[in-house]
Amino acid sequence: MTLPSKDDLRHDLRAARKAHVEALPDSMRALVFHRPPAPLLDLVPDGAVIGLYRENAYEAPATSYAKFFLERGHEIALPRFAGGGAPMEFARFADPFEGENLEEGPFGLMQPPSEAPSMQPAVLLVPLVAFTDSGERLGQGGGHYDRWLEAHPETVAIGMAWDCQKCDRLPVEAHDRRLQAVVTPTRFYGPFA
């Protein structure tokens, strides 16, 4: 059986994700992803820098995890781009409670300002469009996370997703990086070998 193209999958899965999130009551959205589950915490070394992302309206929310890890003494880093063609790096995110000290980056996403120090996360919580129960990930299509993870293979990469984003199979190419685990509101998948 031939799999749909990555672009076709992204289109269909983004629509399904949007419908799923819009159907959630506001009270439920506030409760999900509030605290990392124990199997995820087992993958986080003491004092590790945690890389996260600023979610869009339909991605799995990472803000509560940022607050959780900061309160436990971890430094938090967010993606930052010096320009549209620049590689993704991570920089210190000092205040996930207010998020005031961010600026708009080249892709319209909020990121740490240029004066924030660069950091290398030991654990990276990754956004995605789709995943499999063996750690395959379909991202937004820019390849930023795949390139970063290839350059930093020692980083523990954990996907964050809604349950509706799980697929039985995904088209995988040589440059696609696998995740060590995936967390959803109802389940933890992994760690994968």
N, C-alpha and C. Protein backbone atom coordinates (compact mmCIF):
# COMPACT_ATOMS: atom_id res chain seq x y z
N MET A 1 0.84 -1.18 0.00
CA MET A 1 0.00 0.00 0.00
C MET A 1 0.89 1.25 0.00
N THR A 2 0.60 2.16 -0.90
CA THR A 2 1.37 3.39 -1.02
C THR A 2 0.87 4.42 -0.01
N LEU A 3 1.81 5.04 0.68
CA LEU A 3 1.45 6.08 1.64
C LEU A 3 1.23 7.39 0.91
N PRO A 4 0.35 8.24 1.43
CA PRO A 4 0.20 9.58 0.85
C PRO A 4 1.51 10.36 1.00
N SER A 5 1.67 11.42 0.23
CA SER A 5 2.87 12.25 0.35
C SER A 5 2.87 12.95 1.70
N LYS A 6 4.05 13.41 2.11
CA LYS A 6 4.15 14.15 3.36
C LYS A 6 3.28 15.40 3.33
N ASP A 7 3.26 16.10 2.21
CA ASP A 7 2.45 17.32 2.11
C ASP A 7 0.96 17.01 2.24
N ASP A 8 0.50 15.92 1.59
CA ASP A 8 -0.91 15.54 1.72
C ASP A 8 -1.24 15.15 3.15
N LEU A 9 -0.34 14.39 3.78
CA LEU A 9 -0.55 14.01 5.18
C LEU A 9 -0.61 15.24 6.08
N ARG A 10 0.31 16.18 5.87
CA ARG A 10 0.30 17.39 6.69
C ARG A 10 -1.03 18.12 6.56
N HIS A 11 -1.51 18.26 5.36
CA HIS A 11 -2.79 18.96 5.14
C HIS A 11 -3.92 18.27 5.89
N ASP A 12 -4.05 16.96 5.71
CA ASP A 12 -5.14 16.21 6.34
C ASP A 12 -5.01 16.16 7.86
N LEU A 13 -3.79 15.95 8.35
CA LEU A 13 -3.58 15.82 9.79
C LEU A 13 -3.70 17.16 10.51
N ARG A 14 -3.30 18.24 9.87
CA ARG A 14 -3.50 19.56 10.49
C ARG A 14 -4.99 19.84 10.64
N ALA A 15 -5.78 19.48 9.64
CA ALA A 15 -7.23 19.69 9.72
C ALA A 15 -7.83 18.83 10.84
N ALA A 16 -7.39 17.58 10.95
CA ALA A 16 -7.89 16.71 12.02
C ALA A 16 -7.47 17.23 13.39
N ARG A 17 -6.23 17.70 13.50
CA ARG A 17 -5.75 18.25 14.77
C ARG A 17 -6.56 19.49 15.16
N LYS A 18 -6.80 20.36 14.21
CA LYS A 18 -7.58 21.57 14.46
C LYS A 18 -8.98 21.22 14.95
N ALA A 19 -9.64 20.29 14.27
CA ALA A 19 -10.99 19.87 14.68
C ALA A 19 -10.97 19.27 16.08
N HIS A 20 -9.95 18.48 16.38
CA HIS A 20 -9.84 17.85 17.70
C HIS A 20 -9.70 18.91 18.79
N VAL A 21 -8.79 19.86 18.59
CA VAL A 21 -8.54 20.88 19.60
C VAL A 21 -9.75 21.79 19.76
N GLU A 22 -10.39 22.17 18.67
CA GLU A 22 -11.57 23.03 18.76
C GLU A 22 -12.73 22.35 19.47
N ALA A 23 -12.77 21.02 19.45
CA ALA A 23 -13.84 20.28 20.13
C ALA A 23 -13.60 20.14 21.63
N LEU A 24 -12.37 20.41 22.08
CA LEU A 24 -12.07 20.30 23.51
C LEU A 24 -12.65 21.48 24.28
N PRO A 25 -13.32 21.22 25.39
CA PRO A 25 -13.76 22.34 26.23
C PRO A 25 -12.54 23.10 26.78
N ASP A 26 -12.70 24.40 26.99
CA ASP A 26 -11.60 25.21 27.52
C ASP A 26 -11.04 24.63 28.82
N SER A 27 -11.93 24.11 29.68
CA SER A 27 -11.47 23.55 30.95
C SER A 27 -10.56 22.35 30.72
N MET A 28 -10.83 21.56 29.70
CA MET A 28 -10.00 20.40 29.39
C MET A 28 -8.64 20.84 28.85
N ARG A 29 -8.61 21.86 28.00
CA ARG A 29 -7.35 22.35 27.44
C ARG A 29 -6.41 22.83 28.55
N ALA A 30 -6.98 23.38 29.62
CA ALA A 30 -6.17 23.87 30.72
C ALA A 30 -5.55 22.73 31.53
N LEU A 31 -6.16 21.55 31.47
CA LEU A 31 -5.69 20.43 32.29
C LEU A 31 -4.67 19.54 31.59
N VAL A 32 -4.77 19.41 30.27
CA VAL A 32 -3.88 18.49 29.57
C VAL A 32 -2.46 19.07 29.53
N PHE A 33 -1.49 18.19 29.53
CA PHE A 33 -0.08 18.57 29.50
C PHE A 33 0.29 19.50 30.65
N HIS A 34 -0.36 19.30 31.80
CA HIS A 34 -0.09 20.16 32.95
C HIS A 34 1.23 19.77 33.63
N ARG A 35 1.46 18.46 33.74
CA ARG A 35 2.65 17.95 34.42
C ARG A 35 3.18 16.77 33.63
N PRO A 36 4.49 16.71 33.37
CA PRO A 36 5.04 15.57 32.64
C PRO A 36 4.81 14.26 33.40
N PRO A 37 4.47 13.18 32.68
CA PRO A 37 4.28 11.89 33.35
C PRO A 37 5.61 11.32 33.82
N ALA A 38 5.55 10.41 34.78
CA ALA A 38 6.76 9.81 35.37
C ALA A 38 7.70 9.20 34.34
N PRO A 39 7.21 8.46 33.32
CA PRO A 39 8.17 7.90 32.35
C PRO A 39 8.95 8.97 31.59
N LEU A 40 8.35 10.14 31.37
CA LEU A 40 9.07 11.24 30.74
C LEU A 40 10.13 11.78 31.69
N LEU A 41 9.74 11.96 32.94
CA LEU A 41 10.69 12.48 33.94
C LEU A 41 11.89 11.56 34.11
N ASP A 42 11.69 10.25 33.91
CA ASP A 42 12.80 9.30 34.01
C ASP A 42 13.86 9.54 32.93
N LEU A 43 13.50 10.23 31.83
CA LEU A 43 14.43 10.50 30.74
C LEU A 43 15.17 11.83 30.90
N VAL A 44 14.86 12.56 31.99
CA VAL A 44 15.42 13.90 32.19
C VAL A 44 16.51 13.86 33.28
N PRO A 45 17.77 14.07 32.90
CA PRO A 45 18.83 14.09 33.91
C PRO A 45 18.70 15.30 34.83
N ASP A 46 19.19 15.16 36.05
CA ASP A 46 19.19 16.28 36.99
C ASP A 46 19.93 17.47 36.37
N GLY A 47 19.35 18.64 36.49
CA GLY A 47 19.98 19.86 36.01
C GLY A 47 20.05 20.03 34.51
N ALA A 48 19.41 19.16 33.76
CA ALA A 48 19.48 19.23 32.29
C ALA A 48 18.79 20.49 31.77
N VAL A 49 19.35 21.07 30.72
CA VAL A 49 18.66 22.15 30.01
C VAL A 49 17.54 21.51 29.19
N ILE A 50 16.34 22.08 29.31
CA ILE A 50 15.17 21.54 28.62
C ILE A 50 14.80 22.48 27.47
N GLY A 51 14.77 21.94 26.27
CA GLY A 51 14.33 22.70 25.11
C GLY A 51 12.86 22.44 24.87
N LEU A 52 12.12 23.52 24.65
CA LEU A 52 10.69 23.43 24.37
C LEU A 52 10.36 24.31 23.18
N TYR A 53 9.09 24.53 22.94
CA TYR A 53 8.64 25.37 21.85
C TYR A 53 7.46 26.19 22.31
N ARG A 54 7.19 27.29 21.63
CA ARG A 54 5.98 28.09 21.88
C ARG A 54 4.93 27.59 20.90
N GLU A 55 3.93 26.93 21.43
CA GLU A 55 2.93 26.27 20.58
C GLU A 55 2.05 27.28 19.84
N ASN A 56 1.58 26.84 18.67
CA ASN A 56 0.54 27.61 17.99
C ASN A 56 -0.81 27.17 18.56
N ALA A 57 -1.89 27.67 18.03
CA ALA A 57 -3.21 27.43 18.61
C ALA A 57 -3.60 25.95 18.64
N TYR A 58 -3.01 25.13 17.78
CA TYR A 58 -3.47 23.74 17.69
C TYR A 58 -2.40 22.71 18.06
N GLU A 59 -1.17 23.13 18.31
CA GLU A 59 -0.15 22.19 18.73
C GLU A 59 -0.35 21.82 20.20
N ALA A 60 0.21 20.68 20.58
CA ALA A 60 0.18 20.29 22.00
C ALA A 60 0.88 21.39 22.81
N PRO A 61 0.23 21.87 23.87
CA PRO A 61 0.80 22.98 24.62
C PRO A 61 2.00 22.57 25.48
N ALA A 62 3.07 23.35 25.38
CA ALA A 62 4.30 23.06 26.12
C ALA A 62 4.54 24.02 27.27
N THR A 63 3.72 25.05 27.40
CA THR A 63 3.96 26.10 28.40
C THR A 63 3.97 25.57 29.83
N SER A 64 3.04 24.70 30.16
CA SER A 64 3.01 24.17 31.54
C SER A 64 4.25 23.33 31.84
N TYR A 65 4.76 22.60 30.84
CA TYR A 65 5.98 21.84 31.04
C TYR A 65 7.15 22.79 31.29
N ALA A 66 7.20 23.91 30.58
CA ALA A 66 8.27 24.89 30.80
C ALA A 66 8.24 25.38 32.24
N LYS A 67 7.07 25.71 32.73
CA LYS A 67 6.93 26.17 34.12
C LYS A 67 7.33 25.07 35.10
N PHE A 68 6.87 23.85 34.83
CA PHE A 68 7.17 22.71 35.70
C PHE A 68 8.68 22.53 35.84
N PHE A 69 9.38 22.49 34.70
CA PHE A 69 10.82 22.24 34.74
C PHE A 69 11.58 23.42 35.35
N LEU A 70 11.16 24.63 35.06
CA LEU A 70 11.83 25.80 35.64
C LEU A 70 11.71 25.77 37.17
N GLU A 71 10.53 25.43 37.68
CA GLU A 71 10.34 25.37 39.14
C GLU A 71 11.19 24.29 39.79
N ARG A 72 11.64 23.32 39.01
CA ARG A 72 12.47 22.24 39.54
C ARG A 72 13.95 22.47 39.26
N GLY A 73 14.30 23.70 38.89
CA GLY A 73 15.70 24.06 38.77
C GLY A 73 16.34 23.87 37.40
N HIS A 74 15.56 23.50 36.41
CA HIS A 74 16.11 23.34 35.06
C HIS A 74 16.09 24.68 34.33
N GLU A 75 17.08 24.89 33.48
CA GLU A 75 17.02 26.04 32.59
C GLU A 75 16.21 25.65 31.36
N ILE A 76 15.49 26.63 30.82
CA ILE A 76 14.59 26.41 29.69
C ILE A 76 15.14 27.14 28.47
N ALA A 77 15.08 26.48 27.32
CA ALA A 77 15.53 27.09 26.07
C ALA A 77 14.44 26.95 25.01
N LEU A 78 14.33 27.96 24.17
CA LEU A 78 13.39 27.96 23.05
C LEU A 78 14.16 28.09 21.74
N PRO A 79 13.56 27.63 20.63
CA PRO A 79 14.21 27.82 19.34
C PRO A 79 14.37 29.30 19.02
N ARG A 80 15.46 29.59 18.30
CA ARG A 80 15.70 30.96 17.85
C ARG A 80 16.36 30.87 16.46
N PHE A 81 15.97 31.79 15.59
CA PHE A 81 16.53 31.90 14.25
C PHE A 81 17.08 33.31 14.07
N ALA A 82 18.32 33.42 13.62
CA ALA A 82 18.91 34.73 13.36
C ALA A 82 18.31 35.36 12.10
N GLY A 83 17.81 34.54 11.21
CA GLY A 83 17.18 35.00 9.97
C GLY A 83 16.47 33.84 9.31
N GLY A 84 15.75 34.11 8.22
CA GLY A 84 14.97 33.08 7.55
C GLY A 84 15.78 31.90 7.05
N GLY A 85 17.03 32.12 6.63
CA GLY A 85 17.86 31.04 6.13
C GLY A 85 18.82 30.49 7.15
N ALA A 86 18.80 31.04 8.36
CA ALA A 86 19.73 30.62 9.41
C ALA A 86 19.29 29.30 10.04
N PRO A 87 20.25 28.52 10.53
CA PRO A 87 19.88 27.29 11.22
C PRO A 87 19.20 27.59 12.56
N MET A 88 18.39 26.66 13.00
CA MET A 88 17.74 26.79 14.31
C MET A 88 18.78 26.59 15.39
N GLU A 89 18.71 27.44 16.40
CA GLU A 89 19.51 27.26 17.61
C GLU A 89 18.56 27.37 18.79
N PHE A 90 19.05 27.16 19.98
CA PHE A 90 18.23 27.33 21.17
C PHE A 90 18.86 28.39 22.05
N ALA A 91 18.00 29.18 22.70
CA ALA A 91 18.46 30.26 23.56
C ALA A 91 17.64 30.26 24.85
N ARG A 92 18.24 30.80 25.88
CA ARG A 92 17.62 30.81 27.21
C ARG A 92 16.29 31.54 27.20
N PHE A 93 15.29 30.88 27.82
CA PHE A 93 13.95 31.44 27.99
C PHE A 93 13.78 31.64 29.49
N ALA A 94 13.95 32.86 29.94
CA ALA A 94 14.05 33.16 31.36
C ALA A 94 12.71 33.14 32.09
N ASP A 95 11.62 33.44 31.40
CA ASP A 95 10.36 33.64 32.11
C ASP A 95 9.15 33.00 31.42
N PRO A 96 8.98 31.68 31.55
CA PRO A 96 7.82 31.05 30.94
C PRO A 96 6.50 31.43 31.61
N PHE A 97 6.57 32.07 32.77
CA PHE A 97 5.33 32.46 33.45
C PHE A 97 4.70 33.68 32.78
N GLU A 98 5.52 34.60 32.32
CA GLU A 98 5.00 35.80 31.66
C GLU A 98 5.29 35.80 30.17
N GLY A 99 6.43 35.29 29.79
CA GLY A 99 6.81 35.25 28.38
C GLY A 99 7.01 36.62 27.77
N GLU A 100 7.28 37.61 28.60
CA GLU A 100 7.39 38.98 28.11
C GLU A 100 8.69 39.23 27.38
N ASN A 101 9.73 38.49 27.73
CA ASN A 101 11.02 38.84 27.19
C ASN A 101 11.32 38.01 25.92
N LEU A 102 10.35 38.00 24.99
CA LEU A 102 10.48 37.33 23.69
C LEU A 102 10.26 38.36 22.59
N GLU A 103 10.76 38.05 21.40
CA GLU A 103 10.53 38.93 20.26
C GLU A 103 10.11 38.08 19.06
N GLU A 104 9.50 38.70 18.10
CA GLU A 104 9.05 37.96 16.92
C GLU A 104 10.23 37.61 16.05
N GLY A 105 10.30 36.33 15.67
CA GLY A 105 11.38 35.85 14.82
C GLY A 105 11.00 35.89 13.35
N PRO A 106 11.89 35.41 12.48
CA PRO A 106 11.68 35.50 11.04
C PRO A 106 10.50 34.69 10.52
N PHE A 107 10.02 33.70 11.27
CA PHE A 107 8.88 32.90 10.83
C PHE A 107 7.59 33.31 11.54
N GLY A 108 7.62 34.46 12.21
CA GLY A 108 6.44 34.93 12.92
C GLY A 108 6.25 34.29 14.28
N LEU A 109 7.20 33.48 14.71
CA LEU A 109 7.12 32.82 16.01
C LEU A 109 7.87 33.66 17.04
N MET A 110 7.39 33.61 18.27
CA MET A 110 8.05 34.33 19.35
C MET A 110 9.28 33.54 19.78
N GLN A 111 10.40 34.27 19.94
CA GLN A 111 11.66 33.61 20.28
C GLN A 111 12.46 34.50 21.23
N PRO A 112 13.46 33.90 21.92
CA PRO A 112 14.31 34.71 22.78
C PRO A 112 15.05 35.77 21.96
N PRO A 113 15.30 36.93 22.57
CA PRO A 113 16.00 37.99 21.83
C PRO A 113 17.46 37.62 21.57
N SER A 114 18.10 38.37 20.68
CA SER A 114 19.48 38.06 20.27
C SER A 114 20.46 38.09 21.44
N GLU A 115 20.16 38.90 22.47
CA GLU A 115 21.09 38.96 23.61
C GLU A 115 20.94 37.79 24.59
N ALA A 116 19.89 36.98 24.45
CA ALA A 116 19.74 35.80 25.32
C ALA A 116 20.83 34.79 24.96
N PRO A 117 21.48 34.19 25.96
CA PRO A 117 22.57 33.26 25.67
C PRO A 117 22.08 31.99 24.97
N SER A 118 22.89 31.52 24.03
CA SER A 118 22.60 30.25 23.36
C SER A 118 22.77 29.11 24.36
N MET A 119 21.99 28.06 24.17
CA MET A 119 22.06 26.90 25.06
C MET A 119 21.91 25.64 24.22
N GLN A 120 22.39 24.54 24.76
CA GLN A 120 22.20 23.25 24.09
C GLN A 120 21.36 22.35 24.99
N PRO A 121 20.09 22.14 24.63
CA PRO A 121 19.25 21.28 25.45
C PRO A 121 19.75 19.83 25.49
N ALA A 122 19.68 19.23 26.66
CA ALA A 122 19.95 17.81 26.81
C ALA A 122 18.69 17.01 26.52
N VAL A 123 17.53 17.65 26.77
CA VAL A 123 16.23 17.05 26.50
C VAL A 123 15.45 18.07 25.68
N LEU A 124 14.86 17.60 24.59
CA LEU A 124 14.14 18.48 23.69
C LEU A 124 12.72 17.96 23.49
N LEU A 125 11.74 18.78 23.88
CA LEU A 125 10.34 18.45 23.65
C LEU A 125 9.97 19.06 22.30
N VAL A 126 9.51 18.22 21.39
CA VAL A 126 9.41 18.55 19.98
C VAL A 126 7.96 18.61 19.52
N PRO A 127 7.57 19.67 18.78
CA PRO A 127 6.23 19.70 18.19
C PRO A 127 6.20 18.79 16.97
N LEU A 128 5.01 18.41 16.55
CA LEU A 128 4.90 17.53 15.39
C LEU A 128 3.51 17.63 14.78
N VAL A 129 3.41 17.12 13.56
CA VAL A 129 2.12 17.02 12.88
C VAL A 129 1.56 15.60 13.05
N ALA A 130 2.46 14.60 13.05
CA ALA A 130 2.04 13.21 13.22
C ALA A 130 3.19 12.40 13.80
N PHE A 131 2.85 11.24 14.38
CA PHE A 131 3.86 10.34 14.93
C PHE A 131 3.36 8.91 14.84
N THR A 132 4.28 7.96 14.96
CA THR A 132 3.91 6.55 15.06
C THR A 132 4.29 6.05 16.45
N ASP A 133 3.79 4.88 16.81
CA ASP A 133 4.12 4.33 18.12
C ASP A 133 5.51 3.70 18.17
N SER A 134 6.31 3.96 17.13
CA SER A 134 7.71 3.52 17.16
C SER A 134 8.68 4.70 17.07
N GLY A 135 8.16 5.95 17.17
CA GLY A 135 9.02 7.11 17.25
C GLY A 135 9.24 7.87 15.96
N GLU A 136 8.57 7.48 14.89
CA GLU A 136 8.68 8.27 13.66
C GLU A 136 7.86 9.54 13.83
N ARG A 137 8.34 10.63 13.21
CA ARG A 137 7.72 11.94 13.37
C ARG A 137 7.57 12.61 12.02
N LEU A 138 6.43 13.23 11.82
CA LEU A 138 6.21 14.10 10.66
C LEU A 138 6.13 15.51 11.21
N GLY A 139 7.10 16.35 10.82
CA GLY A 139 7.14 17.73 11.30
C GLY A 139 6.42 18.68 10.37
N GLN A 140 6.69 19.97 10.56
CA GLN A 140 6.01 21.01 9.79
C GLN A 140 6.47 21.06 8.33
N GLY A 141 7.66 20.51 8.05
CA GLY A 141 8.13 20.49 6.66
C GLY A 141 9.38 21.30 6.41
N GLY A 142 9.83 22.07 7.40
CA GLY A 142 11.03 22.87 7.21
C GLY A 142 12.32 22.12 7.49
N GLY A 143 12.25 21.01 8.21
CA GLY A 143 13.42 20.21 8.52
C GLY A 143 14.31 20.77 9.62
N HIS A 144 13.86 21.83 10.30
CA HIS A 144 14.69 22.47 11.32
C HIS A 144 15.05 21.51 12.46
N TYR A 145 14.05 20.80 12.99
CA TYR A 145 14.32 19.89 14.10
C TYR A 145 15.16 18.70 13.64
N ASP A 146 14.89 18.17 12.44
CA ASP A 146 15.70 17.05 11.94
C ASP A 146 17.16 17.45 11.83
N ARG A 147 17.44 18.63 11.28
CA ARG A 147 18.84 19.07 11.14
C ARG A 147 19.47 19.29 12.52
N TRP A 148 18.72 19.90 13.44
CA TRP A 148 19.28 20.15 14.77
C TRP A 148 19.57 18.83 15.48
N LEU A 149 18.64 17.89 15.41
CA LEU A 149 18.84 16.61 16.09
C LEU A 149 19.96 15.80 15.46
N GLU A 150 20.13 15.91 14.15
CA GLU A 150 21.25 15.20 13.52
C GLU A 150 22.57 15.76 14.01
N ALA A 151 22.64 17.07 14.22
CA ALA A 151 23.87 17.70 14.71
C ALA A 151 24.09 17.47 16.21
N HIS A 152 23.04 17.05 16.92
CA HIS A 152 23.12 16.84 18.37
C HIS A 152 22.50 15.48 18.73
N PRO A 153 23.12 14.39 18.29
CA PRO A 153 22.51 13.06 18.46
C PRO A 153 22.38 12.62 19.92
N GLU A 154 23.12 13.27 20.82
CA GLU A 154 23.04 12.89 22.24
C GLU A 154 21.80 13.46 22.93
N THR A 155 21.09 14.37 22.27
CA THR A 155 19.90 14.99 22.86
C THR A 155 18.74 14.00 22.87
N VAL A 156 18.04 13.93 23.99
CA VAL A 156 16.85 13.10 24.11
C VAL A 156 15.69 13.90 23.51
N ALA A 157 15.10 13.38 22.43
CA ALA A 157 14.01 14.06 21.73
C ALA A 157 12.68 13.37 22.05
N ILE A 158 11.76 14.14 22.62
CA ILE A 158 10.45 13.63 23.02
C ILE A 158 9.37 14.44 22.31
N GLY A 159 8.54 13.78 21.55
CA GLY A 159 7.45 14.47 20.86
C GLY A 159 6.29 14.76 21.79
N MET A 160 5.61 15.87 21.53
CA MET A 160 4.38 16.21 22.26
C MET A 160 3.25 16.28 21.22
N ALA A 161 2.16 15.57 21.49
CA ALA A 161 1.10 15.47 20.48
C ALA A 161 -0.25 15.22 21.12
N TRP A 162 -1.27 15.50 20.35
CA TRP A 162 -2.63 15.08 20.70
C TRP A 162 -2.78 13.63 20.25
N ASP A 163 -3.65 12.88 20.90
CA ASP A 163 -3.86 11.47 20.54
C ASP A 163 -4.25 11.30 19.07
N CYS A 164 -4.99 12.26 18.53
CA CYS A 164 -5.46 12.15 17.15
C CYS A 164 -4.33 12.25 16.13
N GLN A 165 -3.11 12.58 16.55
CA GLN A 165 -1.99 12.73 15.63
C GLN A 165 -1.22 11.43 15.40
N LYS A 166 -1.62 10.37 16.09
CA LYS A 166 -0.95 9.08 15.92
C LYS A 166 -1.37 8.45 14.60
N CYS A 167 -0.39 7.95 13.86
CA CYS A 167 -0.62 7.25 12.60
C CYS A 167 0.00 5.86 12.68
N ASP A 168 -0.54 4.94 11.93
CA ASP A 168 0.04 3.60 11.89
C ASP A 168 1.39 3.61 11.18
N ARG A 169 1.47 4.39 10.08
CA ARG A 169 2.71 4.46 9.30
C ARG A 169 2.88 5.88 8.77
N LEU A 170 4.13 6.26 8.57
CA LEU A 170 4.47 7.55 7.98
C LEU A 170 5.53 7.34 6.92
N PRO A 171 5.54 8.18 5.89
CA PRO A 171 6.65 8.11 4.94
C PRO A 171 7.91 8.64 5.63
N VAL A 172 8.96 7.85 5.61
CA VAL A 172 10.20 8.21 6.31
C VAL A 172 11.32 8.30 5.29
N GLU A 173 12.11 9.36 5.40
CA GLU A 173 13.27 9.55 4.54
C GLU A 173 14.54 9.48 5.38
N ALA A 174 15.68 9.36 4.71
CA ALA A 174 16.95 9.17 5.41
C ALA A 174 17.26 10.30 6.39
N HIS A 175 16.83 11.53 6.09
CA HIS A 175 17.15 12.67 6.96
C HIS A 175 16.20 12.80 8.16
N ASP A 176 15.11 12.05 8.18
CA ASP A 176 14.14 12.14 9.28
C ASP A 176 14.72 11.53 10.55
N ARG A 177 14.68 12.28 11.64
CA ARG A 177 15.19 11.82 12.93
C ARG A 177 14.06 11.23 13.74
N ARG A 178 14.34 10.09 14.36
CA ARG A 178 13.36 9.43 15.22
C ARG A 178 13.35 10.07 16.60
N LEU A 179 12.23 9.96 17.26
CA LEU A 179 12.08 10.43 18.63
C LEU A 179 12.38 9.29 19.59
N GLN A 180 12.80 9.63 20.81
CA GLN A 180 13.01 8.60 21.84
C GLN A 180 11.70 8.25 22.53
N ALA A 181 10.73 9.17 22.48
CA ALA A 181 9.43 8.93 23.12
C ALA A 181 8.44 9.97 22.60
N VAL A 182 7.16 9.72 22.87
CA VAL A 182 6.09 10.67 22.54
C VAL A 182 5.12 10.69 23.71
N VAL A 183 4.69 11.88 24.09
CA VAL A 183 3.71 12.03 25.15
C VAL A 183 2.44 12.66 24.56
N THR A 184 1.28 12.09 24.94
CA THR A 184 -0.02 12.63 24.56
C THR A 184 -0.82 12.85 25.85
N PRO A 185 -2.00 13.42 25.77
CA PRO A 185 -2.79 13.61 26.99
C PRO A 185 -3.15 12.30 27.70
N THR A 186 -3.16 11.18 26.96
CA THR A 186 -3.61 9.93 27.58
C THR A 186 -2.55 8.85 27.63
N ARG A 187 -1.38 9.06 27.00
CA ARG A 187 -0.45 7.96 26.89
C ARG A 187 0.99 8.44 26.73
N PHE A 188 1.91 7.59 27.17
CA PHE A 188 3.34 7.82 26.94
C PHE A 188 3.84 6.66 26.08
N TYR A 189 4.42 6.98 24.93
CA TYR A 189 4.96 5.96 24.02
C TYR A 189 6.49 5.98 24.14
N GLY A 190 7.07 4.81 24.38
CA GLY A 190 8.52 4.74 24.47
C GLY A 190 8.97 4.39 25.88
N PRO A 191 10.25 4.53 26.16
CA PRO A 191 11.27 4.97 25.21
C PRO A 191 11.55 3.92 24.15
N PHE A 192 11.88 4.42 22.95
CA PHE A 192 12.17 3.57 21.81
C PHE A 192 13.66 3.31 21.76
N ALA A 193 14.03 2.16 21.28
CA ALA A 193 15.45 1.80 21.15
C ALA A 193 16.09 2.54 20.00
